[in-house]
PDB file of C-alpha atoms in Angstrom:
ATOM      1  CA  MET D   1     -39.041  30.426   0.396  1.00 74.00           C
ATOM      2  CA  LYS D   2     -36.283  32.709   1.243  1.00 76.00           C
ATOM      3  CA  LYS D   3     -36.652  31.666   4.795  1.00 79.00           C
ATOM      4  CA  LEU D   4     -36.195  27.804   3.856  1.00 75.00           C
ATOM      5  CA  ILE D   5     -33.051  28.739   1.757  1.00 80.00           C
ATOM      6  CA  MET D   6     -31.522  30.777   4.633  1.00 79.00           C
ATOM      7  CA  SER D   7     -32.145  28.062   7.013  1.00 79.00           C
ATOM      8  CA  ALA D   8     -30.991  25.415   4.680  1.00 75.00           C
ATOM      9  CA  ILE D   9     -27.403  27.703   4.459  1.00 80.00           C
ATOM     10  CA  VAL D  10     -27.251  27.979   7.966  1.00 74.00           C
ATOM     11  CA  PHE D  11     -27.872  24.420   8.852  1.00 74.00           C
ATOM     12  CA  THR D  12     -25.059  23.376   6.076  1.00 74.00           C
ATOM     13  CA  LEU D  13     -22.586  25.715   7.858  1.00 68.00           C
ATOM     14  CA  LEU D  14     -23.156  24.599  11.382  1.00 68.00           C
ATOM     15  CA  ILE D  15     -22.709  21.095  10.181  1.00 70.00           C
ATOM     16  CA  SER D  16     -19.585  21.680   8.212  1.00 66.00           C
ATOM     17  CA  LEU D  17     -18.130  23.378  11.195  1.00 64.00           C
ATOM     18  CA  LEU D  18     -18.679  20.334  13.365  1.00 68.00           C
ATOM     19  CA  LEU D  19     -17.010  17.910  10.860  1.00 63.00           C
ATOM     20  CA  PRO D  20     -13.364  17.069  11.436  1.00 62.00           C
ATOM     21  CA  THR D  21     -11.280  18.436   8.553  1.00 56.00           C
ATOM     22  CA  VAL D  22      -7.704  17.906   7.348  1.00 49.00           C
ATOM     23  CA  ALA D  23      -5.563  20.594   6.925  1.00 47.00           C
ATOM     24  CA  PHE D  24      -2.267  20.540   5.192  1.00 43.00           C
ATOM     25  CA  ALA D  25       0.696  22.839   5.981  1.00 43.00           C
ATOM     26  CA  ALA D  26       3.666  23.831   4.181  1.00 42.00           C
ATOM     27  CA  ASP D  27       7.001  22.545   5.140  1.00 44.00           C
ATOM     28  CA  ASP D  28       8.690  25.909   6.591  1.00 46.00           C
ATOM     29  CA  SER D  29      11.755  24.014   7.705  1.00 48.00           C
ATOM     30  CA  GLN D  30      14.618  26.194   7.978  1.00 52.00           C
ATOM     31  CA  PRO D  31      18.298  25.364   7.265  1.00 59.00           C
ATOM     32  CA  GLU D  32      20.565  24.680  10.383  1.00 67.00           C
ATOM     33  CA  ASP D  33      21.380  27.714  12.556  1.00 83.00           C
ATOM     34  CA  TRP D  34      25.129  28.845  12.451  1.00 86.00           C
ATOM     35  CA  GLN D  35      27.462  28.325  15.031  1.00 91.00           C
ATOM     36  CA  ASP D  36      30.100  30.311  16.593  1.00 89.00           C
ATOM     37  CA  ILE D  37      33.442  28.793  16.034  1.00 92.00           C
ATOM     38  CA  SER D  38      37.062  29.711  17.306  1.00 90.00           C
ATOM     39  CA  LEU D  39      39.774  30.099  14.995  1.00 91.00           C
ATOM     40  CA  THR D  40      43.361  31.183  15.048  1.00 91.00           C
ATOM     41  CA  GLU D  41      44.538  34.575  13.704  1.00 90.00           C
ATOM     42  CA  GLN D  42      46.285  32.435  10.885  1.00 92.00           C
ATOM     43  CA  GLU D  43      43.362  30.363  10.089  1.00 92.00           C
ATOM     44  CA  ILE D  44      41.501  33.733  10.020  1.00 89.00           C
ATOM     45  CA  ASP D  45      44.256  35.391   7.459  1.00 88.00           C
ATOM     46  CA  ASP D  46      44.149  32.201   5.280  1.00 91.00           C
ATOM     47  CA  ILE D  47      40.307  32.623   4.944  1.00 92.00           C
ATOM     48  CA  LEU D  48      40.221  36.259   4.590  1.00 89.00           C
ATOM     49  CA  ALA D  49      42.887  36.151   1.855  1.00 88.00           C
ATOM     50  CA  LEU D  50      40.554  33.874  -0.314  1.00 89.00           C
ATOM     51  CA  ASN D  51      38.510  36.963  -1.107  1.00 86.00           C
ATOM     52  CA  PRO D  52      40.659  39.861  -3.262  1.00 79.00           C
ATOM     53  CA  ASP D  53      37.777  42.332  -2.747  1.00 74.00           C
ATOM     54  CA  ASN D  54      38.430  42.684   0.755  1.00 73.00           C
ATOM     55  CA  ASP D  55      39.723  46.455   1.304  1.00 65.00           C
ATOM     56  CA  ILE D  56      40.341  49.370   3.480  1.00 62.00           C
ATOM     57  CA  SER D  57      37.521  52.004   3.126  1.00 55.00           C
ATOM     58  CA  THR D  58      37.835  55.215   0.900  1.00 56.00           C
ATOM     59  CA  TYR D  59      34.453  56.690   1.262  1.00 53.00           C
ATOM     60  CA  ALA D  60      33.727  60.038   2.402  1.00 48.00           C
ATOM     61  CA  SER D  61      32.431  59.404   5.930  1.00 60.00           C
ATOM     62  CA  ASN D  62      35.608  57.318   6.754  1.00 85.00           C
ATOM     63  CA  LEU D  63      33.726  55.648   9.902  1.00 94.00           C
ATOM     64  CA  ILE D  64      34.826  52.030   8.421  1.00 93.00           C
ATOM     65  CA  ILE D  65      38.238  51.810   7.855  1.00 92.00           C
ATOM     66  CA  MET D  66      38.601  48.222   7.164  1.00 92.00           C
ATOM     67  CA  TYR D  67      36.194  45.645   6.200  1.00 93.00           C
ATOM     68  CA  ASN D  68      36.270  41.916   5.157  1.00 93.00           C
ATOM     69  CA  ILE D  69      34.032  39.049   4.628  1.00 96.00           C
ATOM     70  CA  ALA D  70      35.452  35.289   3.113  1.00 96.00           C
ATOM     71  CA  ILE D  71      34.262  31.825   3.087  1.00 97.00           C
ATOM     72  CA  ALA D  72      36.132  28.446   3.089  1.00 97.00           C
ATOM     73  CA  LYS D  73      34.807  25.069   3.245  1.00 96.00           C
ATOM     74  CA  SER D  74      35.270  22.070   5.446  1.00 93.00           C
ATOM     75  CA  GLY D  75      33.686  18.963   4.633  1.00 90.00           C
ATOM     76  CA  SER D  76      30.183  19.856   4.117  1.00 89.00           C
ATOM     77  CA  ASN D  77      30.060  23.136   6.516  1.00 95.00           C
ATOM     78  CA  LEU D  78      30.782  26.500   5.093  1.00 97.00           C
ATOM     79  CA  ILE D  79      32.914  28.972   7.249  1.00 97.00           C
ATOM     80  CA  ILE D  80      32.435  32.513   7.027  1.00 97.00           C
ATOM     81  CA  VAL D  81      34.752  34.775   8.397  1.00 97.00           C
ATOM     82  CA  GLY D  82      34.088  38.527   8.303  1.00 96.00           C
ATOM     83  CA  ASN D  83      35.199  42.005  10.226  1.00 95.00           C
ATOM     84  CA  THR D  84      33.908  45.506  10.501  1.00 95.00           C
ATOM     85  CA  THR D  85      36.491  47.615  11.849  1.00 95.00           C
ATOM     86  CA  GLY D  86      35.483  51.511  12.699  1.00 95.00           C
ATOM     87  CA  ILE D  87      37.357  54.565  13.842  1.00 94.00           C
ATOM     88  CA  SER D  88      37.879  54.630  17.616  1.00 94.00           C
ATOM     89  CA  GLU D  89      34.875  57.200  17.871  1.00 95.00           C
ATOM     90  CA  VAL D  90      32.697  54.513  16.613  1.00 96.00           C
ATOM     91  CA  LYS D  91      29.998  53.379  18.974  1.00 96.00           C
ATOM     92  CA  LYS D  92      28.265  50.215  17.284  1.00 97.00           C
ATOM     93  CA  SER D  93      29.788  48.309  14.454  1.00 97.00           C
ATOM     94  CA  GLY D  94      29.005  44.736  12.989  1.00 97.00           C
ATOM     95  CA  PHE D  95      26.623  43.580   9.801  1.00 97.00           C
ATOM     96  CA  LYS D  96      23.155  45.173   8.540  1.00 97.00           C
ATOM     97  CA  GLU D  97      22.830  41.708   6.893  1.00 97.00           C
ATOM     98  CA  VAL D  98      24.563  38.528   6.284  1.00 97.00           C
ATOM     99  CA  VAL D  99      22.997  36.593   3.292  1.00 97.00           C
ATOM    100  CA  ILE D 100      24.413  33.130   2.388  1.00 97.00           C
ATOM    101  CA  GLN D 101      23.464  32.296  -1.276  1.00 98.00           C
ATOM    102  CA  GLN D 102      23.615  29.197  -3.377  1.00 97.00           C
ATOM    103  CA  ARG D 103      23.574  28.128  -7.135  1.00 97.00           C
ATOM    104  CA  LYS D 104      23.749  24.961  -8.778  1.00 96.00           C
ATOM    105  CA  THR D 105      26.070  25.759 -11.594  1.00 93.00           C
ATOM    106  CA  ILE D 106      27.757  28.759 -12.788  1.00 92.00           C
ATOM    107  CA  ASN D 107      24.807  29.445 -15.380  1.00 94.00           C
ATOM    108  CA  ASP D 108      22.252  29.631 -12.448  1.00 95.00           C
ATOM    109  CA  SER D 109      21.257  32.972 -10.523  1.00 96.00           C
ATOM    110  CA  TRP D 110      22.257  33.365  -6.959  1.00 98.00           C
ATOM    111  CA  SER D 111      19.490  32.437  -4.461  1.00 97.00           C
ATOM    112  CA  THR D 112      19.205  33.035  -0.851  1.00 97.00           C
ATOM    113  CA  TYR D 113      19.884  30.017   1.304  1.00 96.00           C
ATOM    114  CA  ILE D 114      19.663  31.913   4.678  1.00 95.00           C
ATOM    115  CA  LYS D 115      19.529  35.184   5.913  1.00 96.00           C
ATOM    116  CA  TYR D 116      20.669  36.809   9.202  1.00 95.00           C
ATOM    117  CA  THR D 117      20.433  40.444  10.181  1.00 95.00           C
ATOM    118  CA  ASP D 118      21.243  42.975  12.812  1.00 94.00           C
ATOM    119  CA  LEU D 119      24.526  41.661  14.033  1.00 94.00           C
ATOM    120  CA  TYR D 120      25.946  44.516  16.085  1.00 93.00           C
ATOM    121  CA  ILE D 121      28.029  45.069  19.191  1.00 96.00           C
ATOM    122  CA  ASP D 122      28.686  48.210  21.210  1.00 96.00           C
ATOM    123  CA  ASP D 123      32.405  48.370  20.048  1.00 97.00           C
ATOM    124  CA  PRO D 124      34.281  49.750  17.074  1.00 96.00           C
ATOM    125  CA  CYS D 125      35.359  46.377  15.760  1.00 96.00           C
ATOM    126  CA  TYR D 126      33.269  43.391  15.219  1.00 96.00           C
ATOM    127  CA  ASP D 127      34.699  39.953  14.259  1.00 95.00           C
ATOM    128  CA  LEU D 128      32.491  37.391  12.520  1.00 95.00           C
ATOM    129  CA  SER D 129      33.601  33.591  12.529  1.00 95.00           C
ATOM    130  CA  LYS D 130      30.529  31.228  12.084  1.00 96.00           C
ATOM    131  CA  SER D 131      30.080  27.595  10.620  1.00 97.00           C
ATOM    132  CA  ILE D 132      27.049  26.097   9.263  1.00 96.00           C
ATOM    133  CA  THR D 133      26.332  22.835   7.654  1.00 95.00           C
ATOM    134  CA  VAL D 134      25.021  23.160   4.090  1.00 96.00           C
ATOM    135  CA  PRO D 135      23.765  21.050   1.275  1.00 95.00           C
ATOM    136  CA  THR D 136      26.552  19.535  -0.959  1.00 95.00           C
ATOM    137  CA  GLY D 137      26.417  20.187  -4.863  1.00 95.00           C
ATOM    138  CA  TYR D 138      26.323  23.715  -4.718  1.00 97.00           C
ATOM    139  CA  GLN D 139      28.409  26.817  -5.165  1.00 97.00           C
ATOM    140  CA  TYR D 140      27.777  29.276  -2.030  1.00 98.00           C
ATOM    141  CA  ARG D 141      28.976  32.615  -1.394  1.00 97.00           C
ATOM    142  CA  VAL D 142      28.069  35.237   1.072  1.00 98.00           C
ATOM    143  CA  THR D 143      26.879  38.970   0.627  1.00 97.00           C
ATOM    144  CA  CYS D 144      27.070  41.346   3.540  1.00 97.00           C
ATOM    145  CA  VAL D 145      26.369  45.024   4.442  1.00 97.00           C
ATOM    146  CA  HIS D 146      29.162  46.207   6.810  1.00 96.00           C
ATOM    147  CA  TYR D 147      27.636  48.723   9.368  1.00 96.00           C
ATOM    148  CA  ALA D 148      29.177  51.389  11.603  1.00 96.00           C
ATOM    149  CA  LYS D 149      27.502  54.059  13.908  1.00 96.00           C
ATOM    150  CA  LYS D 150      29.363  57.182  15.691  1.00 95.00           C
ATOM    151  CA  SER D 151      26.416  58.755  16.561  1.00 93.00           C
ATOM    152  CA  LEU D 152      22.474  59.024  15.322  1.00 87.00           C
ATOM    153  CA  LEU D 153      23.329  61.236  12.194  1.00 90.00           C
ATOM    154  CA  SER D 154      26.554  59.628  11.546  1.00 93.00           C
ATOM    155  CA  THR D 155      26.455  55.891  10.164  1.00 94.00           C
ATOM    156  CA  GLN D 156      28.290  54.128   7.414  1.00 94.00           C
ATOM    157  CA  LYS D 157      27.150  51.187   5.562  1.00 94.00           C
ATOM    158  CA  LEU D 158      29.181  49.454   3.084  1.00 93.00           C
ATOM    159  CA  SER D 159      28.443  46.300   0.871  1.00 94.00           C
ATOM    160  CA  ASN D 160      30.506  43.237   0.264  1.00 94.00           C
ATOM    161  CA  THR D 161      30.706  39.859  -1.428  1.00 95.00           C
ATOM    162  CA  SER D 162      32.864  36.989  -0.541  1.00 96.00           C
ATOM    163  CA  ASN D 163      34.397  34.443  -2.672  1.00 96.00           C
ATOM    164  CA  VAL D 164      32.692  31.365  -4.113  1.00 96.00           C
ATOM    165  CA  VAL D 165      33.531  28.022  -2.951  1.00 97.00           C
ATOM    166  CA  LEU D 166      32.062  24.577  -4.171  1.00 96.00           C
ATOM    167  CA  ILE D 167      30.872  22.220  -1.424  1.00 93.00           C
TER     168      ILE D 167
END
């Protein structure tokens, strides 16, 4: 009897492997990737002036001497401008992460729209100017972590948040 049951199970499994099945996949579509843009010094200064939290660093390790992040809108595009400036001995600078966040209303919590990580160059100064098309009807802001590295044991990270825009 056990042999008959085992044979029936094996036969059922073999038949099920031969039958076509339909698999449904989740939509993993990602937002459109951001694009590098060229801005004049005046346009960069105008956008950075929108964020009153941009500052000169007063932290103990003093690797980062200036850091900025701000956003502006241009139609349905979000313009992101940022900078990490380290002392002349800094070997690598940039952003550990840049997170574009969105929310529907002021009463809603912020959610991540898209996140970029490890944006560095081998230079004491990193300038960021990007544009990304985003869905309209949301408030947007950017959070980031500025990064500077002088040596293996001498690094600095500073968190920063941009101003808010409605697109």
